[in-house]
mmCIF file of C-alpha atoms in Angstrom:
data_model
loop_
_atom_site.group_PDB
_atom_site.id
_atom_site.type_symbol
_atom_site.label_atom_id
_atom_site.label_comp_id
_atom_site.label_asym_id
_atom_site.label_seq_id
_atom_site.Cartn_x
_atom_site.Cartn_y
_atom_site.Cartn_z
ATOM 1 C CA MET A 1 -63.554 1.608 -30.142
ATOM 2 C CA ALA A 2 -59.797 1.857 -30.349
ATOM 3 C CA ASP A 3 -57.719 -1.335 -30.401
ATOM 4 C CA GLY A 4 -60.671 -3.595 -29.591
ATOM 5 C CA LYS A 5 -60.558 -7.336 -30.222
ATOM 6 C CA ALA A 6 -63.413 -9.418 -31.601
ATOM 7 C CA VAL A 7 -64.189 -12.960 -32.701
ATOM 8 C CA LEU A 8 -66.654 -13.905 -35.432
ATOM 9 C CA LEU A 9 -69.071 -16.823 -35.529
ATOM 10 C CA MET A 10 -70.304 -17.042 -39.119
ATOM 11 C CA ASP A 11 -69.512 -18.517 -42.504
ATOM 12 C CA ALA A 12 -66.222 -17.749 -44.246
ATOM 13 C CA THR A 13 -67.722 -15.556 -46.970
ATOM 14 C CA MET A 14 -69.403 -13.270 -44.474
ATOM 15 C CA HIS A 15 -66.561 -13.012 -41.959
ATOM 16 C CA LEU A 16 -64.013 -11.837 -44.541
ATOM 17 C CA ALA A 17 -66.079 -8.781 -45.423
ATOM 18 C CA ILE A 18 -66.955 -7.959 -41.819
ATOM 19 C CA ALA A 19 -63.376 -8.403 -40.606
ATOM 20 C CA ALA A 20 -62.095 -5.961 -43.229
ATOM 21 C CA GLY A 21 -64.714 -3.377 -42.332
ATOM 22 C CA LEU A 22 -64.108 -3.681 -38.587
ATOM 23 C CA ALA A 23 -60.371 -3.234 -39.082
ATOM 24 C CA ARG A 24 -61.090 0.193 -40.576
ATOM 25 C CA GLU A 25 -63.077 1.019 -37.423
ATOM 26 C CA GLY A 26 -60.217 0.031 -35.108
ATOM 27 C CA VAL A 27 -61.557 -3.413 -34.182
ATOM 28 C CA LEU A 28 -59.147 -6.297 -34.722
ATOM 29 C CA VAL A 29 -60.722 -9.665 -35.550
ATOM 30 C CA VAL A 30 -58.434 -12.166 -33.829
ATOM 31 C CA LEU A 31 -60.390 -15.332 -34.611
ATOM 32 C CA ALA A 32 -63.188 -16.479 -36.937
ATOM 33 C CA ALA A 33 -64.997 -19.805 -36.959
ATOM 34 C CA GLU A 34 -68.208 -21.465 -38.104
ATOM 35 C CA SER A 35 -68.943 -23.186 -34.774
ATOM 36 C CA PHE A 36 -69.116 -22.171 -31.148
ATOM 37 C CA ALA A 37 -67.048 -25.196 -30.158
ATOM 38 C CA ALA A 38 -64.132 -23.970 -32.255
ATOM 39 C CA LEU A 39 -64.210 -20.556 -30.613
ATOM 40 C CA ARG A 40 -64.408 -22.017 -27.127
ATOM 41 C CA ALA A 41 -61.545 -24.420 -27.835
ATOM 42 C CA ALA A 42 -59.418 -21.398 -28.725
ATOM 43 C CA SER A 43 -60.537 -19.524 -25.577
ATOM 44 C CA PHE A 44 -62.167 -16.974 -27.892
ATOM 45 C CA GLY A 45 -58.737 -15.684 -28.847
ATOM 46 C CA GLY A 46 -58.768 -13.409 -25.811
ATOM 47 C CA ALA A 47 -61.410 -11.263 -27.493
ATOM 48 C CA GLU A 48 -63.736 -8.877 -25.672
ATOM 49 C CA VAL A 49 -66.615 -9.097 -28.154
ATOM 50 C CA ALA A 50 -68.148 -11.883 -30.237
ATOM 51 C CA ILE A 51 -70.142 -11.111 -33.375
ATOM 52 C CA VAL A 52 -72.548 -13.942 -34.131
ATOM 53 C CA ASP A 53 -74.551 -14.486 -37.312
ATOM 54 C CA CYS A 54 -77.791 -16.188 -36.296
ATOM 55 C CA ALA A 55 -79.633 -16.050 -39.597
ATOM 56 C CA ASP A 56 -79.405 -19.775 -40.258
ATOM 57 C CA THR A 57 -80.046 -21.159 -36.771
ATOM 58 C CA GLY A 58 -83.641 -22.181 -37.289
ATOM 59 C CA ASP A 59 -83.560 -24.581 -34.336
ATOM 60 C CA GLY A 60 -84.140 -21.960 -31.691
ATOM 61 C CA GLY A 61 -80.943 -19.963 -31.529
ATOM 62 C CA ASP A 62 -78.342 -22.504 -30.461
ATOM 63 C CA ALA A 63 -75.553 -20.307 -31.830
ATOM 64 C CA VAL A 64 -75.776 -18.153 -28.716
ATOM 65 C CA GLU A 65 -75.197 -20.801 -26.080
ATOM 66 C CA PRO A 66 -75.700 -20.000 -22.376
ATOM 67 C CA ALA A 67 -72.019 -20.734 -21.638
ATOM 68 C CA PHE A 68 -71.003 -18.260 -24.326
ATOM 69 C CA ALA A 69 -73.329 -15.580 -23.026
ATOM 70 C CA GLY A 70 -72.260 -16.096 -19.421
ATOM 71 C CA ASP A 71 -68.525 -16.719 -19.566
ATOM 72 C CA GLY A 72 -67.284 -15.578 -22.955
ATOM 73 C CA PRO A 73 -67.050 -12.170 -24.609
ATOM 74 C CA ARG A 74 -69.912 -9.731 -24.954
ATOM 75 C CA ILE A 75 -72.197 -10.857 -27.752
ATOM 76 C CA ILE A 76 -73.495 -8.933 -30.764
ATOM 77 C CA VAL A 77 -76.079 -10.940 -32.677
ATOM 78 C CA LEU A 78 -76.697 -10.256 -36.374
ATOM 79 C CA ALA A 79 -80.300 -11.205 -37.108
ATOM 80 C CA ASP A 80 -82.954 -10.871 -39.769
ATOM 81 C CA PRO A 81 -85.804 -8.393 -39.169
ATOM 82 C CA GLY A 82 -88.851 -10.094 -37.681
ATOM 83 C CA ASP A 83 -86.880 -12.880 -35.981
ATOM 84 C CA GLU A 84 -88.955 -13.786 -32.921
ATOM 85 C CA ARG A 85 -85.809 -14.586 -30.935
ATOM 86 C CA ILE A 86 -84.701 -10.948 -30.876
ATOM 87 C CA GLY A 87 -86.503 -10.232 -27.611
ATOM 88 C CA GLU A 88 -84.956 -13.292 -25.977
ATOM 89 C CA TRP A 89 -81.461 -12.265 -27.032
ATOM 90 C CA LEU A 90 -82.020 -8.754 -25.702
ATOM 91 C CA ILE A 91 -83.238 -10.139 -22.362
ATOM 92 C CA ASP A 92 -80.083 -12.238 -22.207
ATOM 93 C CA GLY A 93 -78.008 -9.069 -22.523
ATOM 94 C CA CYS A 94 -76.931 -9.471 -26.144
ATOM 95 C CA SER A 95 -76.811 -6.538 -28.518
ATOM 96 C CA VAL A 96 -78.830 -7.294 -31.668
ATOM 97 C CA LEU A 97 -78.267 -5.666 -35.066
ATOM 98 C CA PRO A 98 -79.605 -6.330 -38.564
ATOM 99 C CA ARG A 99 -77.474 -8.616 -40.701
ATOM 100 C CA GLY A 100 -76.884 -5.722 -43.049
ATOM 101 C CA ALA A 101 -75.472 -3.464 -40.319
ATOM 102 C CA SER A 102 -72.443 -1.407 -41.327
ATOM 103 C CA SER A 103 -69.011 -1.914 -39.835
ATOM 104 C CA ALA A 104 -69.391 1.418 -38.048
ATOM 105 C CA GLN A 105 -72.653 0.274 -36.460
ATOM 106 C CA ILE A 106 -71.126 -3.022 -35.344
ATOM 107 C CA ALA A 107 -68.122 -1.228 -33.883
ATOM 108 C CA ALA A 108 -70.425 1.186 -32.042
ATOM 109 C CA ALA A 109 -72.432 -1.745 -30.657
ATOM 110 C CA ALA A 110 -69.180 -3.356 -29.516
ATOM 111 C CA GLU A 111 -68.211 -0.195 -27.658
ATOM 112 C CA ALA A 112 -71.656 -0.025 -26.051
ATOM 113 C CA SER A 113 -71.452 -3.686 -25.031
ATOM 114 C CA LEU A 114 -68.109 -3.145 -23.323
ATOM 115 C CA ALA A 115 -69.711 -0.287 -21.388
ATOM 116 C CA GLY A 116 -72.374 -2.694 -20.117
ATOM 117 C CA LEU A 117 -75.083 -1.504 -22.494
ATOM 118 C CA VAL A 118 -77.294 -3.307 -25.008
ATOM 119 C CA ALA A 119 -77.413 -1.871 -28.522
ATOM 120 C CA THR A 120 -80.252 -2.485 -30.958
ATOM 121 C CA PRO A 121 -82.134 -0.368 -33.529
ATOM 122 C CA PRO A 122 -85.549 1.066 -32.573
ATOM 123 C CA ALA A 123 -87.364 -1.284 -34.971
ATOM 124 C CA PHE A 124 -85.892 -4.372 -33.275
ATOM 125 C CA ALA A 125 -86.753 -3.032 -29.826
ATOM 126 C CA ALA A 126 -90.321 -2.325 -30.938
ATOM 127 C CA ASP A 127 -90.709 -5.824 -32.391
ATOM 128 C CA ALA A 128 -89.398 -7.383 -29.186
ATOM 129 C CA LEU A 129 -91.893 -5.421 -27.092
ATOM 130 C CA ARG A 130 -94.693 -6.327 -29.483
ATOM 131 C CA TYR A 131 -93.997 -10.054 -29.125
ATOM 132 C CA GLU A 132 -93.973 -9.669 -25.345
ATOM 133 C CA ARG A 133 -97.309 -7.849 -25.312
ATOM 134 C CA VAL A 134 -99.112 -10.497 -27.335
ATOM 135 C CA GLY A 135 -97.621 -13.288 -25.258
ATOM 136 C CA GLU A 136 -95.529 -14.882 -27.989
ATOM 137 C CA ARG A 137 -92.964 -16.406 -25.671
ATOM 138 C CA ARG A 138 -91.302 -19.771 -25.635
ATOM 139 C CA SER A 139 -92.915 -22.612 -23.757
ATOM 140 C CA VAL A 140 -91.742 -22.990 -20.159
ATOM 141 C CA PRO A 141 -88.198 -24.396 -20.299
ATOM 142 C CA PRO A 142 -87.262 -27.654 -18.529
ATOM 143 C CA GLY A 143 -86.586 -27.226 -14.828
ATOM 144 C CA PHE A 144 -89.287 -24.735 -13.884
ATOM 145 C CA ASP A 145 -91.796 -27.474 -13.119
ATOM 146 C CA ALA A 146 -89.337 -28.904 -10.603
ATOM 147 C CA LEU A 147 -89.256 -25.707 -8.536
ATOM 148 C CA THR A 148 -91.035 -25.842 -5.194
ATOM 149 C CA PRO A 149 -93.482 -23.077 -4.234
ATOM 150 C CA ARG A 150 -90.846 -21.601 -1.909
ATOM 151 C CA GLU A 151 -88.227 -21.677 -4.658
ATOM 152 C CA ARG A 152 -90.620 -19.828 -6.939
ATOM 153 C CA GLN A 153 -91.021 -17.167 -4.259
ATOM 154 C CA VAL A 154 -87.251 -16.884 -3.931
ATOM 155 C CA LEU A 155 -86.934 -16.617 -7.716
ATOM 156 C CA VAL A 156 -89.331 -13.662 -7.728
ATOM 157 C CA GLU A 157 -87.239 -11.915 -5.071
ATOM 158 C CA MET A 158 -84.094 -12.684 -7.065
ATOM 159 C CA SER A 159 -85.679 -10.927 -10.043
ATOM 160 C CA HIS A 160 -85.991 -7.830 -7.848
ATOM 161 C CA GLY A 161 -82.233 -7.846 -7.363
ATOM 162 C CA LEU A 162 -82.298 -8.886 -3.700
ATOM 163 C CA GLY A 163 -79.360 -10.619 -2.031
ATOM 164 C CA ASN A 164 -79.658 -13.665 0.231
ATOM 165 C CA ARG A 165 -80.086 -11.633 3.422
ATOM 166 C CA GLU A 166 -82.717 -9.420 1.810
ATOM 167 C CA ILE A 167 -84.566 -12.426 0.384
ATOM 168 C CA GLY A 168 -84.576 -13.993 3.844
ATOM 169 C CA GLY A 169 -86.029 -10.838 5.360
ATOM 170 C CA ALA A 170 -88.722 -10.590 2.684
ATOM 171 C CA LEU A 171 -89.809 -14.224 3.074
ATOM 172 C CA GLY A 172 -89.228 -14.684 6.802
ATOM 173 C CA ILE A 173 -86.412 -17.207 6.416
ATOM 174 C CA SER A 174 -82.731 -17.128 7.318
ATOM 175 C CA ALA A 175 -80.077 -15.879 4.915
ATOM 176 C CA HIS A 176 -78.559 -19.382 4.985
ATOM 177 C CA THR A 177 -81.880 -20.941 3.929
ATOM 178 C CA ALA A 178 -82.281 -18.321 1.206
ATOM 179 C CA LYS A 179 -78.781 -19.141 -0.051
ATOM 180 C CA PHE A 180 -79.715 -22.833 -0.181
ATOM 181 C CA HIS A 181 -82.871 -22.098 -2.205
ATOM 182 C CA VAL A 182 -80.922 -19.892 -4.627
ATOM 183 C CA ALA A 183 -78.415 -22.694 -5.191
ATOM 184 C CA GLN A 184 -81.261 -25.153 -5.822
ATOM 185 C CA ILE A 185 -82.905 -22.798 -8.318
ATOM 186 C CA ILE A 186 -79.673 -22.306 -10.244
ATOM 187 C CA ALA A 187 -79.094 -26.069 -10.363
ATOM 188 C CA LYS A 188 -82.664 -26.964 -11.388
ATOM 189 C CA LEU A 189 -82.751 -24.350 -14.141
ATOM 190 C CA ASP A 190 -79.310 -25.401 -15.387
ATOM 191 C CA ALA A 191 -78.248 -21.791 -15.010
ATOM 192 C CA GLN A 192 -74.727 -20.529 -14.535
ATOM 193 C CA SER A 193 -75.455 -17.714 -12.142
ATOM 194 C CA ARG A 194 -78.248 -15.893 -10.334
ATOM 195 C CA ALA A 195 -78.515 -13.462 -13.246
ATOM 196 C CA HIS A 196 -78.757 -16.309 -15.753
ATOM 197 C CA ALA A 197 -81.551 -17.961 -13.720
ATOM 198 C CA VAL A 198 -83.476 -14.679 -13.616
ATOM 199 C CA ALA A 199 -82.933 -14.181 -17.358
ATOM 200 C CA LYS A 200 -84.424 -17.615 -18.033
ATOM 201 C CA ALA A 201 -87.420 -16.794 -15.842
ATOM 202 C CA LEU A 202 -87.919 -13.461 -17.613
ATOM 203 C CA ARG A 203 -87.736 -15.131 -21.006
ATOM 204 C CA ALA A 204 -90.360 -17.686 -19.925
ATOM 205 C CA GLY A 205 -92.609 -14.923 -18.616
ATOM 206 C CA LEU A 206 -92.579 -16.310 -15.058
ATOM 207 C CA VAL A 207 -91.299 -13.155 -13.383
ATOM 208 C CA ASP A 208 -91.401 -9.447 -14.160
ATOM 209 C CA VAL A 209 -89.027 -6.624 -13.342
#
């Protein structure tokens, strides 16, 4: 990854070591902070990738905020093995690496992220699939109970990648009505886009792809 730019969200002791290692791999760390708010206030320093240490966020993963995942740089999460949030981060499109990952591995994940791919070691992928199979998902997030039966149908079609016209054809409604339902779903789920709404539904186990 030549001449890439990254920001770090982690404590000062950790970011000094990672920044030095990434520099040797051709990744310039333009900004480091211990809070998401600080990174956002600085517009992420114009970086393409954010490397986030989530080891100490025992409150459900607030370090990777939806706004960050949707509007900011690509995210690489550094997590402890066995963290049950790994599957959720992967569904949200984050790359997930062990906290002890080498600078070369982080740089490779950054390059993959910029290519639109998700990078994670086989063990993390296997754990994520295992949690899904045994049904260890989060409780249904706020907003899903407010969806009407028709909106739930539209959400399923959204998860299949259909556009408004295609959703209308599948459900026997107009494209305009489908567009209205999509807007309502996004608002009720406090999502930032169609993809974000579908990601939330996938994470809650309410739709499949």
